Coordinates of C-alpha atoms in Angstrom, one line a residue:
K1 CA 309.1 -63.7 -6.7
L2 CA 306.7 -63.0 -9.6
M3 CA 306.3 -59.4 -10.5
P4 CA 302.8 -57.8 -10.9
T5 CA 301.4 -58.2 -14.4
T6 CA 298.0 -56.5 -14.3
I7 CA 297.2 -52.8 -14.1
K8 CA 295.5 -53.4 -10.7
E9 CA 298.6 -55.1 -9.3
M10 CA 300.9 -52.3 -10.6
A11 CA 298.6 -49.7 -9.1
M12 CA 298.8 -51.3 -5.7
R13 CA 302.6 -51.7 -6.0
L14 CA 303.1 -48.0 -6.8
G15 CA 300.3 -46.7 -4.6
V16 CA 298.3 -45.0 -7.4
S17 CA 295.0 -45.6 -9.0
P18 CA 294.5 -48.1 -11.9
A19 CA 293.3 -45.2 -14.0
T20 CA 296.7 -43.4 -13.5
I21 CA 298.5 -46.6 -14.6
S22 CA 296.3 -46.8 -17.7
L23 CA 296.8 -43.2 -18.6
A24 CA 300.6 -43.4 -18.1
L25 CA 300.8 -46.5 -20.3
N26 CA 298.9 -44.6 -23.0
G27 CA 301.2 -41.6 -22.8
S28 CA 298.6 -39.2 -21.4
P29 CA 299.9 -35.7 -20.6
V30 CA 297.7 -35.7 -17.5
V31 CA 300.2 -37.9 -15.7
S32 CA 303.5 -36.4 -14.5
Q33 CA 306.7 -37.4 -16.3
K34 CA 308.1 -38.8 -13.0
T35 CA 305.0 -41.1 -12.4
R36 CA 305.0 -42.2 -16.0
A37 CA 308.7 -43.1 -15.9
K38 CA 308.0 -45.3 -12.7
V39 CA 305.0 -47.0 -14.4
L40 CA 306.9 -47.7 -17.6
E41 CA 309.9 -49.1 -15.6
L42 CA 307.6 -51.4 -13.6
A43 CA 305.7 -52.5 -16.8
N44 CA 309.0 -53.3 -18.4
Q45 CA 310.4 -55.3 -15.4
S46 CA 307.1 -57.3 -15.1
D47 CA 306.8 -58.0 -18.8
Y48 CA 303.3 -56.4 -18.7
M49 CA 301.2 -57.3 -21.7
P50 CA 298.2 -55.0 -22.6
N51 CA 294.9 -56.9 -22.9
N52 CA 294.3 -56.5 -26.6
F53 CA 291.0 -58.3 -26.3
G54 CA 289.7 -55.6 -24.0
R55 CA 291.2 -52.9 -26.2
G56 CA 289.5 -54.6 -29.2
L57 CA 286.1 -54.3 -27.5
Q58 CA 286.6 -50.6 -26.9
S59 CA 287.7 -49.9 -30.5
N60 CA 285.3 -52.5 -32.0
R61 CA 288.3 -54.0 -33.7
S62 CA 289.8 -57.4 -32.9
K63 CA 292.8 -57.0 -35.2
L64 CA 292.0 -60.5 -36.6
F65 CA 291.1 -61.6 -40.1
G66 CA 289.6 -65.0 -40.9
Y67 CA 290.6 -67.1 -43.9
V68 CA 288.5 -70.0 -45.0
L69 CA 289.8 -72.4 -47.6
E70 CA 289.1 -75.9 -48.8
G71 CA 292.6 -77.3 -48.3
V72 CA 296.3 -76.4 -48.5
N73 CA 297.8 -79.7 -49.6
L74 CA 298.1 -78.4 -53.1
S75 CA 300.9 -75.8 -53.1
F76 CA 298.7 -73.4 -55.1
F77 CA 296.7 -72.4 -52.0
N78 CA 299.8 -72.8 -49.7
N79 CA 301.3 -69.9 -51.5
I80 CA 298.1 -67.8 -51.3
M81 CA 297.8 -68.5 -47.6
Q82 CA 301.4 -67.5 -47.0
A83 CA 300.8 -64.2 -48.8
V84 CA 297.5 -63.5 -46.9
G85 CA 299.3 -64.2 -43.6
L86 CA 302.3 -62.0 -44.4
E87 CA 300.2 -59.1 -45.7
A88 CA 297.9 -59.3 -42.7
A89 CA 301.0 -59.2 -40.4
Q90 CA 302.3 -56.1 -42.3
H91 CA 299.1 -54.3 -41.2
N92 CA 299.3 -55.6 -37.6
Y93 CA 296.6 -58.2 -38.0
G94 CA 296.5 -61.8 -36.9
L95 CA 295.1 -64.5 -39.1
L96 CA 292.6 -67.3 -38.1
T97 CA 292.7 -70.0 -40.7
T98 CA 290.0 -72.6 -41.2
I99 CA 290.1 -75.6 -43.4
A100 CA 286.6 -76.4 -44.8
S101 CA 287.4 -79.5 -46.8
T102 CA 284.7 -81.4 -45.0
G103 CA 282.8 -83.3 -47.7
D104 CA 279.3 -83.5 -46.4
K105 CA 280.2 -82.8 -42.8
D106 CA 278.5 -79.4 -42.8
F107 CA 278.4 -79.2 -39.0
M108 CA 282.2 -78.9 -39.1
L109 CA 282.1 -75.8 -41.3
Q110 CA 279.2 -74.5 -39.1
N111 CA 281.4 -74.8 -36.0
Q112 CA 284.3 -73.1 -37.7
M113 CA 282.1 -70.2 -38.8
K114 CA 280.8 -69.9 -35.3
I115 CA 284.3 -69.6 -33.9
L116 CA 285.2 -66.9 -36.4
L117 CA 282.1 -64.9 -35.4
E118 CA 282.8 -65.4 -31.7
K119 CA 286.4 -64.1 -32.1
K120 CA 284.8 -61.0 -33.6
I121 CA 287.1 -61.0 -36.7
D122 CA 287.3 -57.8 -38.6
G123 CA 287.1 -59.3 -42.1
L124 CA 286.8 -62.6 -43.8
I125 CA 288.6 -64.0 -46.9
L126 CA 287.1 -67.0 -48.6
S127 CA 288.8 -69.4 -50.9
L128 CA 285.6 -71.4 -50.9
P129 CA 282.7 -71.7 -53.4
Y130 CA 279.9 -69.2 -52.7
V131 CA 277.4 -72.1 -52.2
K132 CA 279.3 -73.2 -49.1
F133 CA 279.4 -69.8 -47.6
A134 CA 275.7 -68.9 -48.5
P135 CA 274.2 -70.3 -45.2
F136 CA 276.4 -68.0 -43.1
R137 CA 276.4 -64.9 -45.2
E138 CA 273.5 -63.2 -43.4
K139 CA 275.3 -63.5 -40.0
F140 CA 278.5 -61.9 -41.3
E141 CA 276.5 -59.1 -42.9
K142 CA 274.5 -58.6 -39.7
H143 CA 277.7 -58.1 -37.8
H144 CA 279.1 -55.8 -40.5
I145 CA 282.0 -58.1 -41.2
P146 CA 283.3 -57.5 -44.7
Y147 CA 284.0 -60.6 -46.8
L148 CA 285.8 -61.2 -50.0
F149 CA 286.3 -64.2 -52.3
C150 CA 289.8 -65.1 -53.3
S151 CA 290.6 -67.3 -56.3
T152 CA 287.2 -68.9 -56.3
Y153 CA 283.9 -68.4 -58.1
C154 CA 281.2 -66.1 -56.9
D155 CA 278.6 -63.7 -58.3
E156 CA 279.9 -60.4 -59.6
K157 CA 278.0 -58.5 -56.9
F158 CA 280.4 -59.9 -54.3
S159 CA 283.9 -58.5 -53.6
S160 CA 286.6 -60.8 -55.2
V161 CA 290.2 -61.1 -56.2
I162 CA 290.6 -63.6 -59.0
T163 CA 292.8 -64.5 -62.0
D164 CA 291.2 -63.7 -65.3
N165 CA 290.4 -67.3 -66.1
F166 CA 288.8 -66.6 -69.5
A167 CA 292.0 -64.8 -70.6
G168 CA 294.1 -67.6 -69.3
G169 CA 292.1 -70.3 -71.1
Y170 CA 292.3 -68.2 -74.3
M171 CA 296.0 -67.7 -74.0
A172 CA 296.7 -71.5 -73.4
A173 CA 294.7 -72.6 -76.5
K174 CA 296.1 -69.8 -78.7
F175 CA 299.6 -70.9 -77.8
L176 CA 298.9 -74.5 -78.8
L177 CA 297.3 -73.4 -82.0
E178 CA 300.3 -71.3 -82.8
R179 CA 302.4 -74.4 -82.4
Q180 CA 300.3 -76.1 -85.0
C181 CA 298.2 -78.3 -82.7
R182 CA 294.7 -78.7 -84.3
H183 CA 292.9 -81.4 -82.3
L184 CA 292.5 -80.1 -78.7
L185 CA 291.1 -81.7 -75.5
S186 CA 290.0 -79.2 -72.9
C187 CA 289.1 -79.8 -69.3
N188 CA 285.7 -78.3 -68.5
I189 CA 285.9 -78.1 -64.7
D190 CA 286.5 -74.4 -64.9
P191 CA 283.8 -72.9 -67.2
L192 CA 285.6 -69.6 -67.9
R193 CA 288.9 -71.3 -68.8
H194 CA 287.0 -73.8 -71.0
A195 CA 285.2 -70.9 -72.7
G196 CA 288.5 -69.2 -73.3
N197 CA 289.9 -72.4 -74.9
R198 CA 286.8 -72.6 -77.1
K199 CA 287.0 -69.0 -78.3
A200 CA 290.6 -69.4 -79.5
V201 CA 289.7 -72.7 -81.3
Q202 CA 286.7 -71.0 -83.0
E203 CA 289.0 -68.3 -84.4
C204 CA 291.2 -71.0 -86.0
P205 CA 290.0 -72.7 -89.2
N206 CA 290.3 -76.5 -89.2
A207 CA 290.9 -76.7 -85.5
D208 CA 288.5 -78.6 -83.2
L209 CA 287.9 -79.0 -79.4
L210 CA 286.5 -81.8 -77.3
S211 CA 286.0 -81.6 -73.6
F212 CA 286.7 -83.9 -70.6
S213 CA 286.4 -83.7 -66.9
T214 CA 288.8 -86.4 -65.5
P215 CA 292.3 -87.4 -66.5
E216 CA 291.0 -91.0 -67.1
E217 CA 288.4 -89.7 -69.5
A218 CA 291.0 -87.6 -71.4
V219 CA 293.4 -90.6 -71.8
A220 CA 290.5 -92.8 -73.1
M221 CA 289.6 -90.0 -75.6
T222 CA 293.2 -90.0 -76.9
E223 CA 292.6 -93.6 -78.0
Q224 CA 289.4 -92.7 -79.8
F225 CA 290.3 -89.4 -81.5
P226 CA 293.4 -87.9 -83.2
V227 CA 294.2 -85.7 -80.2
D228 CA 297.5 -83.7 -80.5
A229 CA 297.1 -81.4 -77.4
I230 CA 295.5 -81.4 -73.9
L231 CA 294.5 -78.3 -71.9
A232 CA 294.5 -79.4 -68.2
Y233 CA 292.5 -77.7 -65.5
S234 CA 295.6 -77.4 -63.3
D235 CA 299.3 -78.3 -63.1
Q236 CA 298.4 -81.1 -60.8
Q237 CA 296.0 -82.6 -63.3
A238 CA 298.5 -82.0 -66.1
I239 CA 301.2 -83.9 -64.2
D240 CA 298.7 -86.8 -63.6
L241 CA 297.9 -86.8 -67.3
I242 CA 301.5 -86.9 -68.4
Y243 CA 302.1 -89.9 -66.1
M244 CA 299.0 -91.8 -67.4
L245 CA 299.9 -91.1 -71.0
K246 CA 303.4 -92.4 -70.3
L247 CA 301.9 -95.7 -69.1
K248 CA 300.2 -96.0 -72.5
A249 CA 303.5 -95.3 -74.2
V250 CA 302.3 -91.9 -75.4
R251 CA 305.2 -89.4 -75.4
V252 CA 304.8 -85.8 -74.3
P253 CA 305.3 -83.5 -76.2
E254 CA 306.3 -85.6 -79.2
D255 CA 302.9 -87.3 -79.6
I256 CA 300.7 -85.1 -77.5
S257 CA 301.4 -81.6 -76.1
V258 CA 300.1 -80.9 -72.5
I259 CA 299.6 -77.4 -70.9
G260 CA 298.8 -76.8 -67.3
F261 CA 297.3 -73.9 -65.3
D262 CA 298.6 -72.3 -62.0
N263 CA 302.4 -72.5 -62.2
I264 CA 302.8 -74.3 -58.9
A265 CA 306.5 -74.9 -57.7
L266 CA 306.3 -78.5 -58.8
A267 CA 305.6 -77.5 -62.5
G268 CA 309.1 -76.0 -62.9
R269 CA 311.0 -79.0 -61.5
P270 CA 313.4 -80.7 -64.0
E271 CA 311.4 -83.9 -64.1
F272 CA 308.2 -82.0 -65.2
M273 CA 309.2 -78.7 -66.9
L274 CA 305.6 -78.1 -67.5
T275 CA 304.4 -75.4 -69.9
T276 CA 301.6 -73.7 -68.0
I277 CA 299.5 -70.5 -67.4
G278 CA 300.8 -68.8 -64.3
Q279 CA 298.6 -67.2 -61.7
Q280 CA 299.9 -64.4 -59.5
Q281 CA 299.6 -66.4 -56.3
T282 CA 301.3 -63.9 -54.0
E283 CA 299.3 -61.0 -55.5
L284 CA 296.1 -62.9 -55.0
G285 CA 296.8 -63.1 -51.3
Q286 CA 298.1 -59.6 -50.9
C287 CA 295.2 -58.0 -52.8
S288 CA 292.7 -60.0 -50.7
V289 CA 294.0 -58.4 -47.5
Q290 CA 294.2 -55.0 -49.2
G291 CA 290.5 -55.4 -50.3
I292 CA 289.3 -56.2 -46.7
L293 CA 291.2 -53.2 -45.4
A294 CA 289.7 -51.0 -48.1
M295 CA 286.2 -52.2 -47.1
L296 CA 287.0 -51.6 -43.4
N297 CA 287.8 -48.0 -44.5
G298 CA 284.5 -47.5 -46.1
E299 CA 284.7 -48.9 -49.6
D300 CA 281.5 -50.8 -50.6
H301 CA 283.0 -53.4 -52.9
Y302 CA 286.5 -54.4 -54.0
H303 CA 287.3 -56.2 -57.3
R304 CA 290.6 -57.2 -58.8
L305 CA 291.1 -59.3 -61.9
L306 CA 294.7 -60.3 -62.1
A307 CA 296.4 -61.1 -65.4
P308 CA 297.6 -64.6 -66.1
K309 CA 301.0 -65.3 -67.8
L310 CA 302.2 -67.9 -70.3
I311 CA 305.1 -69.9 -68.9
I312 CA 306.8 -71.8 -71.7
R313 CA 308.8 -74.9 -70.8
N314 CA 309.0 -78.4 -72.3
T315 CA 305.6 -80.1 -72.6
V316 CA 304.4 -78.4 -75.8
K317 CA 305.9 -79.3 -79.1

């Protein structure tokens, strides 16, 4: 026979009011020890689960965070999502994750944002360009839901946790220049990394920098110009580049050095051993959750700029 599982059913079973059951479960001194013991025993036997949604409405907290990102099929965001989920769990929060890699299917993102609002999430982390979030911003602000951008571009007035991309770009180009590379190709997808590359090259006499946006373009440029190093936008792009250069019988690093950005797990594998600029992926996720918690506790804004790190392996001469 099934045991009672609601407060009402337990009240009927014990011959007391639902209010008494509720007070006993919450440890109120108003209820006698004897009654409280009976209530707890029955709750235990019947596997009673408190209705957290109802509690959430009373406290105006759902104990849920939302996390919107464009995709997890590249392990860079995998690691961030893992860190966000673990950090949320440490603070007794659940995580609702939404993938917004929808191309021009804006209605899908619209539906996902609607679900997050309906679930009354307490805070929102966005690994999504601001322009995609812009149409929904007002609604989240109206409901006083703090939001923060993680590892993506946004205006400085918004809360964010990002890697210092300018410093990372500068560090990458500086390292290549120290290794006597003088004719650099730099990916311009990330404007701050590209600007960091450019600054390092400007400081070095007789060095020059050309820009590209796709690996195909970069490989074509190596046939037109005396390129001796390539600064990729990401490790994934660097690995693609190395493969495409190999098809053209160009050796890395003997003929051309290649440096990545991110330090995904793949970069350290023996077949790649990619020199790269590491991002603190776990910290990006942890700080994002800590930022939302800080804003829930009254902070207006939260900003963290995390330092990148040079990881030297085998793809730079």
